Amino acid sequence: MRASDTVYRALREEILDGTIPPGTTLTEVEQSTRLGYSRTPVREALGRLTADGLVAAASARALVVTDVADDDITALYELREALEVTAAQLAAARRDVREFADLHEQFTHAAELVDGGEHELQRYYDLVTELDAAIDIAVGNSYLEQALRSVRLHSARVRRSARRNPERLRQAASEHLLICQAIRDGDAALAGHATHVHLRLSRANALAAPSNAVPTAS
């Protein structure tokens, strides 16, 4: 793996999980020293993060981690709804039944993961990522997959506050279970509707989160 890829992934994860919060100033020199890489790969990584919309120019020599405002959350969920409802419907028509049957079985235990410790909660998020990947494979549309990849990147930033709302997490686990079931059964209408309801409830939770946190629920 190239040094710039390693730096990019490290900084991206720190931004997405809140280790580097919105408003933080990032400079090549500081990050080069902190991460132990030369300025060139750091510069390339910061350029990619800028293209992602995760950082923006604060001055000629510094970047700042962008915030996620309520208007951004609303716009993000509008786009997610357009993309993910379509993806769920297409996946129901094109799916590998065995794969979604396995995911459905795993999601029957998702509430237990939500009520566990930090490791179990991360396993729940990993399971959601597995579901997203399975839907992408089932759909088999590279253009849609690319659009979903971009929107999921920003959705990960909005996810953190869900950790502060166990009730919403348990509810989301049930919603994912229904989405899996509908796709497994080839019910495109139900898959689309269940995804629509899930995203509407997630958006409401995100907008209701405290203003001093990056809101969420995925």
PDB file of C-alpha atoms in Angstrom:
ATOM      1  CA  MET A   1       0.000   0.000   0.000  1.00  0.00           C
ATOM      2  CA  ARG A   2       1.292   3.445  -0.898  1.00  0.00           C
ATOM      3  CA  ALA A   3       2.191   5.810   1.942  1.00  0.00           C
ATOM      4  CA  SER A   4      -0.421   8.315   0.782  1.00  0.00           C
ATOM      5  CA  ASP A   5      -3.112   5.601   0.936  1.00  0.00           C
ATOM      6  CA  THR A   6      -2.096   4.700   4.489  1.00  0.00           C
ATOM      7  CA  VAL A   7      -2.174   8.336   5.592  1.00  0.00           C
ATOM      8  CA  TYR A   8      -5.493   8.929   3.851  1.00  0.00           C
ATOM      9  CA  ARG A   9      -7.149   5.945   5.515  1.00  0.00           C
ATOM     10  CA  ALA A  10      -5.774   6.865   8.938  1.00  0.00           C
ATOM     11  CA  LEU A  11      -6.977  10.463   8.742  1.00  0.00           C
ATOM     12  CA  ARG A  12     -10.304   9.500   7.206  1.00  0.00           C
ATOM     13  CA  GLU A  13     -11.071   7.041  10.001  1.00  0.00           C
ATOM     14  CA  GLU A  14     -10.112   9.586  12.654  1.00  0.00           C
ATOM     15  CA  ILE A  15     -12.451  12.128  11.080  1.00  0.00           C
ATOM     16  CA  LEU A  16     -15.296   9.638  10.648  1.00  0.00           C
ATOM     17  CA  ASP A  17     -15.122   8.309  14.210  1.00  0.00           C
ATOM     18  CA  GLY A  18     -14.747  11.779  15.729  1.00  0.00           C
ATOM     19  CA  THR A  19     -11.193  11.374  16.984  1.00  0.00           C
ATOM     20  CA  ILE A  20     -10.477  14.456  14.880  1.00  0.00           C
ATOM     21  CA  PRO A  21     -13.627  16.555  15.420  1.00  0.00           C
ATOM     22  CA  PRO A  22     -15.151  19.177  13.123  1.00  0.00           C
ATOM     23  CA  GLY A  23     -13.326  22.491  13.250  1.00  0.00           C
ATOM     24  CA  THR A  24      -9.900  20.916  13.798  1.00  0.00           C
ATOM     25  CA  THR A  25      -7.143  22.539  11.748  1.00  0.00           C
ATOM     26  CA  LEU A  26      -4.885  20.163   9.818  1.00  0.00           C
ATOM     27  CA  THR A  27      -1.497  21.176   8.422  1.00  0.00           C
ATOM     28  CA  GLU A  28       0.967  19.137   6.400  1.00  0.00           C
ATOM     29  CA  VAL A  29       3.812  19.728   8.847  1.00  0.00           C
ATOM     30  CA  GLU A  30       1.816  18.785  11.945  1.00  0.00           C
ATOM     31  CA  GLN A  31       0.272  15.646  10.442  1.00  0.00           C
ATOM     32  CA  SER A  32       3.560  14.588   8.901  1.00  0.00           C
ATOM     33  CA  THR A  33       5.198  14.709  12.321  1.00  0.00           C
ATOM     34  CA  ARG A  34       2.286  13.038  14.101  1.00  0.00           C
ATOM     35  CA  LEU A  35       1.867  10.181  11.626  1.00  0.00           C
ATOM     36  CA  GLY A  36       5.527   9.678  10.840  1.00  0.00           C
ATOM     37  CA  TYR A  37       5.393  10.228   7.074  1.00  0.00           C
ATOM     38  CA  SER A  38       6.975  12.799   4.793  1.00  0.00           C
ATOM     39  CA  ARG A  39       4.961  15.802   3.670  1.00  0.00           C
ATOM     40  CA  THR A  40       4.333  14.504   0.145  1.00  0.00           C
ATOM     41  CA  PRO A  41       2.039  11.568   1.064  1.00  0.00           C
ATOM     42  CA  VAL A  42       0.354  13.743   3.696  1.00  0.00           C
ATOM     43  CA  ARG A  43      -0.287  16.409   1.061  1.00  0.00           C
ATOM     44  CA  GLU A  44      -1.770  13.808  -1.283  1.00  0.00           C
ATOM     45  CA  ALA A  45      -3.956  12.395   1.480  1.00  0.00           C
ATOM     46  CA  LEU A  46      -5.244  15.831   2.438  1.00  0.00           C
ATOM     47  CA  GLY A  47      -6.071  16.461  -1.212  1.00  0.00           C
ATOM     48  CA  ARG A  48      -8.201  13.321  -1.298  1.00  0.00           C
ATOM     49  CA  LEU A  49      -9.951  14.286   1.931  1.00  0.00           C
ATOM     50  CA  THR A  50     -10.714  17.674   0.391  1.00  0.00           C
ATOM     51  CA  ALA A  51     -12.216  15.970  -2.653  1.00  0.00           C
ATOM     52  CA  ASP A  52     -14.311  13.831  -0.271  1.00  0.00           C
ATOM     53  CA  GLY A  53     -15.631  16.975   1.389  1.00  0.00           C
ATOM     54  CA  LEU A  54     -14.286  15.934   4.782  1.00  0.00           C
ATOM     55  CA  VAL A  55     -11.896  18.906   4.986  1.00  0.00           C
ATOM     56  CA  ALA A  56     -11.869  22.361   3.422  1.00  0.00           C
ATOM     57  CA  ALA A  57      -9.330  25.156   3.013  1.00  0.00           C
ATOM     58  CA  ALA A  58      -8.962  27.396   6.057  1.00  0.00           C
ATOM     59  CA  SER A  59      -5.960  29.286   4.679  1.00  0.00           C
ATOM     60  CA  ALA A  60      -3.233  28.865   2.076  1.00  0.00           C
ATOM     61  CA  ARG A  61      -1.405  26.397   4.321  1.00  0.00           C
ATOM     62  CA  ALA A  62      -4.081  24.844   6.491  1.00  0.00           C
ATOM     63  CA  LEU A  63      -7.255  22.817   6.153  1.00  0.00           C
ATOM     64  CA  VAL A  64     -10.122  22.469   8.596  1.00  0.00           C
ATOM     65  CA  VAL A  65     -12.332  19.448   9.235  1.00  0.00           C
ATOM     66  CA  THR A  66     -15.804  20.284   7.972  1.00  0.00           C
ATOM     67  CA  ASP A  67     -18.924  20.188  10.139  1.00  0.00           C
ATOM     68  CA  VAL A  68     -22.237  18.468   9.444  1.00  0.00           C
ATOM     69  CA  ALA A  69     -25.047  20.999   9.824  1.00  0.00           C
ATOM     70  CA  ASP A  70     -28.765  20.226   9.942  1.00  0.00           C
ATOM     71  CA  ASP A  71     -29.166  21.331   6.318  1.00  0.00           C
ATOM     72  CA  ASP A  72     -26.367  18.955   5.339  1.00  0.00           C
ATOM     73  CA  ILE A  73     -28.047  16.082   7.174  1.00  0.00           C
ATOM     74  CA  THR A  74     -31.363  16.744   5.438  1.00  0.00           C
ATOM     75  CA  ALA A  75     -29.700  16.897   2.027  1.00  0.00           C
ATOM     76  CA  LEU A  76     -27.703  13.753   2.751  1.00  0.00           C
ATOM     77  CA  TYR A  77     -30.766  11.739   3.730  1.00  0.00           C
ATOM     78  CA  GLU A  78     -32.693  12.996   0.702  1.00  0.00           C
ATOM     79  CA  LEU A  79     -29.931  11.583  -1.483  1.00  0.00           C
ATOM     80  CA  ARG A  80     -29.685   8.372   0.564  1.00  0.00           C
ATOM     81  CA  GLU A  81     -33.409   7.800   0.161  1.00  0.00           C
ATOM     82  CA  ALA A  82     -33.267   8.201  -3.608  1.00  0.00           C
ATOM     83  CA  LEU A  83     -30.302   5.848  -3.933  1.00  0.00           C
ATOM     84  CA  GLU A  84     -30.893   3.246  -1.232  1.00  0.00           C
ATOM     85  CA  VAL A  85     -34.579   2.653  -1.877  1.00  0.00           C
ATOM     86  CA  THR A  86     -33.766   1.957  -5.522  1.00  0.00           C
ATOM     87  CA  ALA A  87     -30.829  -0.260  -4.551  1.00  0.00           C
ATOM     88  CA  ALA A  88     -32.957  -2.315  -2.142  1.00  0.00           C
ATOM     89  CA  GLN A  89     -35.645  -2.844  -4.783  1.00  0.00           C
ATOM     90  CA  LEU A  90     -33.115  -3.929  -7.398  1.00  0.00           C
ATOM     91  CA  ALA A  91     -31.342  -6.200  -4.899  1.00  0.00           C
ATOM     92  CA  ALA A  92     -34.627  -7.967  -4.133  1.00  0.00           C
ATOM     93  CA  ALA A  93     -34.995  -8.752  -7.824  1.00  0.00           C
ATOM     94  CA  ARG A  94     -31.388  -9.853  -8.400  1.00  0.00           C
ATOM     95  CA  ARG A  95     -30.216 -11.239  -5.053  1.00  0.00           C
ATOM     96  CA  ASP A  96     -28.434 -14.402  -4.059  1.00  0.00           C
ATOM     97  CA  VAL A  97     -31.053 -15.900  -1.738  1.00  0.00           C
ATOM     98  CA  ARG A  98     -28.501 -17.753   0.387  1.00  0.00           C
ATOM     99  CA  GLU A  99     -26.461 -14.636   1.085  1.00  0.00           C
ATOM    100  CA  PHE A 100     -29.428 -12.637   2.317  1.00  0.00           C
ATOM    101  CA  ALA A 101     -30.781 -15.600   4.252  1.00  0.00           C
ATOM    102  CA  ASP A 102     -27.470 -15.694   6.123  1.00  0.00           C
ATOM    103  CA  LEU A 103     -27.567 -11.936   6.742  1.00  0.00           C
ATOM    104  CA  HIS A 104     -31.160 -12.209   7.954  1.00  0.00           C
ATOM    105  CA  GLU A 105     -30.113 -14.867  10.450  1.00  0.00           C
ATOM    106  CA  GLN A 106     -27.282 -12.666  11.715  1.00  0.00           C
ATOM    107  CA  PHE A 107     -29.573  -9.665  12.107  1.00  0.00           C
ATOM    108  CA  THR A 108     -31.932 -11.713  14.304  1.00  0.00           C
ATOM    109  CA  HIS A 109     -29.192 -11.343  16.938  1.00  0.00           C
ATOM    110  CA  ALA A 110     -28.357  -7.708  16.169  1.00  0.00           C
ATOM    111  CA  ALA A 111     -30.222  -6.324  19.177  1.00  0.00           C
ATOM    112  CA  GLU A 112     -27.928  -8.355  21.427  1.00  0.00           C
ATOM    113  CA  LEU A 113     -24.931  -6.691  19.798  1.00  0.00           C
ATOM    114  CA  VAL A 114     -26.451  -3.253  20.311  1.00  0.00           C
ATOM    115  CA  ASP A 115     -26.912  -3.956  24.022  1.00  0.00           C
ATOM    116  CA  GLY A 116     -23.382  -5.296  24.403  1.00  0.00           C
ATOM    117  CA  GLY A 117     -20.174  -3.389  24.927  1.00  0.00           C
ATOM    118  CA  GLU A 118     -18.172  -1.308  22.489  1.00  0.00           C
ATOM    119  CA  HIS A 119     -16.778  -4.380  20.708  1.00  0.00           C
ATOM    120  CA  GLU A 120     -20.261  -5.808  20.137  1.00  0.00           C
ATOM    121  CA  LEU A 121     -21.550  -2.448  18.927  1.00  0.00           C
ATOM    122  CA  GLN A 122     -18.744  -2.279  16.385  1.00  0.00           C
ATOM    123  CA  ARG A 123     -19.725  -5.771  15.242  1.00  0.00           C
ATOM    124  CA  TYR A 124     -23.237  -4.441  14.639  1.00  0.00           C
ATOM    125  CA  TYR A 125     -21.863  -1.638  12.479  1.00  0.00           C
ATOM    126  CA  ASP A 126     -19.695  -4.169  10.639  1.00  0.00           C
ATOM    127  CA  LEU A 127     -22.825  -6.222   9.986  1.00  0.00           C
ATOM    128  CA  VAL A 128     -24.559  -3.166   8.518  1.00  0.00           C
ATOM    129  CA  THR A 129     -21.521  -2.688   6.271  1.00  0.00           C
ATOM    130  CA  GLU A 130     -21.826  -6.334   5.170  1.00  0.00           C
ATOM    131  CA  LEU A 131     -25.462  -5.710   4.266  1.00  0.00           C
ATOM    132  CA  ASP A 132     -24.527  -2.636   2.231  1.00  0.00           C
ATOM    133  CA  ALA A 133     -21.866  -4.633   0.377  1.00  0.00           C
ATOM    134  CA  ALA A 134     -24.275  -7.495  -0.322  1.00  0.00           C
ATOM    135  CA  ILE A 135     -26.832  -5.076  -1.751  1.00  0.00           C
ATOM    136  CA  ASP A 136     -24.169  -3.506  -3.977  1.00  0.00           C
ATOM    137  CA  ILE A 137     -23.150  -6.928  -5.314  1.00  0.00           C
ATOM    138  CA  ALA A 138     -26.758  -7.971  -5.891  1.00  0.00           C
ATOM    139  CA  VAL A 139     -27.581  -4.758  -7.769  1.00  0.00           C
ATOM    140  CA  GLY A 140     -24.521  -5.074 -10.019  1.00  0.00           C
ATOM    141  CA  ASN A 141     -24.601  -1.435 -11.154  1.00  0.00           C
ATOM    142  CA  SER A 142     -21.199   0.252 -10.897  1.00  0.00           C
ATOM    143  CA  TYR A 143     -22.636   3.760 -11.288  1.00  0.00           C
ATOM    144  CA  LEU A 144     -25.108   3.265  -8.461  1.00  0.00           C
ATOM    145  CA  GLU A 145     -22.426   1.622  -6.339  1.00  0.00           C
ATOM    146  CA  GLN A 146     -20.087   4.591  -6.813  1.00  0.00           C
ATOM    147  CA  ALA A 147     -22.813   7.046  -5.808  1.00  0.00           C
ATOM    148  CA  LEU A 148     -23.657   4.948  -2.745  1.00  0.00           C
ATOM    149  CA  ARG A 149     -20.003   4.764  -1.726  1.00  0.00           C
ATOM    150  CA  SER A 150     -19.814   8.553  -1.605  1.00  0.00           C
ATOM    151  CA  VAL A 151     -23.014   9.026   0.371  1.00  0.00           C
ATOM    152  CA  ARG A 152     -22.070   6.287   2.855  1.00  0.00           C
ATOM    153  CA  LEU A 153     -18.786   8.025   3.578  1.00  0.00           C
ATOM    154  CA  HIS A 154     -20.626  11.070   4.875  1.00  0.00           C
ATOM    155  CA  SER A 155     -23.305   8.956   6.550  1.00  0.00           C
ATOM    156  CA  ALA A 156     -20.584   7.428   8.713  1.00  0.00           C
ATOM    157  CA  ARG A 157     -19.993  10.874  10.234  1.00  0.00           C
ATOM    158  CA  VAL A 158     -23.651  11.157  11.101  1.00  0.00           C
ATOM    159  CA  ARG A 159     -23.654   7.706  12.697  1.00  0.00           C
ATOM    160  CA  ARG A 160     -21.828   8.544  15.908  1.00  0.00           C
ATOM    161  CA  SER A 161     -24.692  10.009  17.906  1.00  0.00           C
ATOM    162  CA  ALA A 162     -26.665   6.787  17.447  1.00  0.00           C
ATOM    163  CA  ARG A 163     -24.242   5.361  20.014  1.00  0.00           C
ATOM    164  CA  ARG A 164     -25.844   7.775  22.474  1.00  0.00           C
ATOM    165  CA  ASN A 165     -29.316   6.458  21.678  1.00  0.00           C
ATOM    166  CA  PRO A 166     -29.537   2.705  22.395  1.00  0.00           C
ATOM    167  CA  GLU A 167     -33.303   2.693  21.818  1.00  0.00           C
ATOM    168  CA  ARG A 168     -32.833   4.014  18.286  1.00  0.00           C
ATOM    169  CA  LEU A 169     -30.073   1.481  17.638  1.00  0.00           C
ATOM    170  CA  ARG A 170     -32.332  -1.389  18.677  1.00  0.00           C
ATOM    171  CA  GLN A 171     -35.069  -0.026  16.433  1.00  0.00           C
ATOM    172  CA  ALA A 172     -32.622   0.306  13.523  1.00  0.00           C
ATOM    173  CA  ALA A 173     -31.535  -3.299  14.040  1.00  0.00           C
ATOM    174  CA  SER A 174     -35.148  -4.418  13.612  1.00  0.00           C
ATOM    175  CA  GLU A 175     -35.460  -2.288  10.484  1.00  0.00           C
ATOM    176  CA  HIS A 176     -32.343  -3.869   8.982  1.00  0.00           C
ATOM    177  CA  LEU A 177     -33.786  -7.295   9.797  1.00  0.00           C
ATOM    178  CA  LEU A 178     -36.932  -6.476   7.803  1.00  0.00           C
ATOM    179  CA  ILE A 179     -34.890  -5.140   4.872  1.00  0.00           C
ATOM    180  CA  CYS A 180     -32.877  -8.383   4.808  1.00  0.00           C
ATOM    181  CA  GLN A 181     -36.049 -10.460   4.950  1.00  0.00           C
ATOM    182  CA  ALA A 182     -37.685  -8.545   2.091  1.00  0.00           C
ATOM    183  CA  ILE A 183     -34.631  -8.856  -0.152  1.00  0.00           C
ATOM    184  CA  ARG A 184     -34.229 -12.534   0.755  1.00  0.00           C
ATOM    185  CA  ASP A 185     -37.857 -13.146  -0.201  1.00  0.00           C
ATOM    186  CA  GLY A 186     -37.597 -11.169  -3.434  1.00  0.00           C
ATOM    187  CA  ASP A 187     -40.211  -8.645  -2.280  1.00  0.00           C
ATOM    188  CA  ALA A 188     -39.032  -5.458  -4.002  1.00  0.00           C
ATOM    189  CA  ALA A 189     -41.955  -3.348  -2.800  1.00  0.00           C
ATOM    190  CA  LEU A 190     -41.389  -4.256   0.846  1.00  0.00           C
ATOM    191  CA  ALA A 191     -37.606  -3.852   0.524  1.00  0.00           C
ATOM    192  CA  GLY A 192     -38.051  -0.347  -0.834  1.00  0.00           C
ATOM    193  CA  HIS A 193     -40.669   0.613   1.745  1.00  0.00           C
ATOM    194  CA  ALA A 194     -38.668  -0.780   4.668  1.00  0.00           C
ATOM    195  CA  THR A 195     -35.603   1.134   3.503  1.00  0.00           C
ATOM    196  CA  HIS A 196     -37.681   4.306   3.143  1.00  0.00           C
ATOM    197  CA  VAL A 197     -39.036   3.995   6.689  1.00  0.00           C
ATOM    198  CA  HIS A 198     -35.584   3.208   8.099  1.00  0.00           C
ATOM    199  CA  LEU A 199     -34.041   6.300   6.516  1.00  0.00           C
ATOM    200  CA  ARG A 200     -36.886   8.592   7.582  1.00  0.00           C
ATOM    201  CA  LEU A 201     -36.569   7.468  11.212  1.00  0.00           C
ATOM    202  CA  SER A 202     -32.776   7.703  11.056  1.00  0.00           C
ATOM    203  CA  ARG A 203     -32.976  11.252   9.725  1.00  0.00           C
ATOM    204  CA  ALA A 204     -35.370  12.272  12.496  1.00  0.00           C
ATOM    205  CA  ASN A 205     -32.980  10.846  15.076  1.00  0.00           C
ATOM    206  CA  ALA A 206     -30.021  12.611  13.476  1.00  0.00           C
ATOM    207  CA  LEU A 207     -31.744  15.985  13.495  1.00  0.00           C
ATOM    208  CA  ALA A 208     -32.854  15.507  17.099  1.00  0.00           C
ATOM    209  CA  ALA A 209     -29.317  14.811  18.326  1.00  0.00           C
ATOM    210  CA  PRO A 210     -27.633  17.436  20.552  1.00  0.00           C
ATOM    211  CA  SER A 211     -26.214  20.331  18.554  1.00  0.00           C
ATOM    212  CA  ASN A 212     -22.798  19.892  20.145  1.00  0.00           C
ATOM    213  CA  ALA A 213     -22.437  16.412  18.648  1.00  0.00           C
ATOM    214  CA  VAL A 214     -22.265  15.240  15.079  1.00  0.00           C
ATOM    215  CA  PRO A 215     -25.782  13.727  14.860  1.00  0.00           C
ATOM    216  CA  THR A 216     -26.565  10.224  13.652  1.00  0.00           C
ATOM    217  CA  ALA A 217     -28.242   6.947  13.070  1.00  0.00           C
ATOM    218  CA  SER A 218     -27.584   4.791  10.093  1.00  0.00           C
TER     219      SER A 218
END
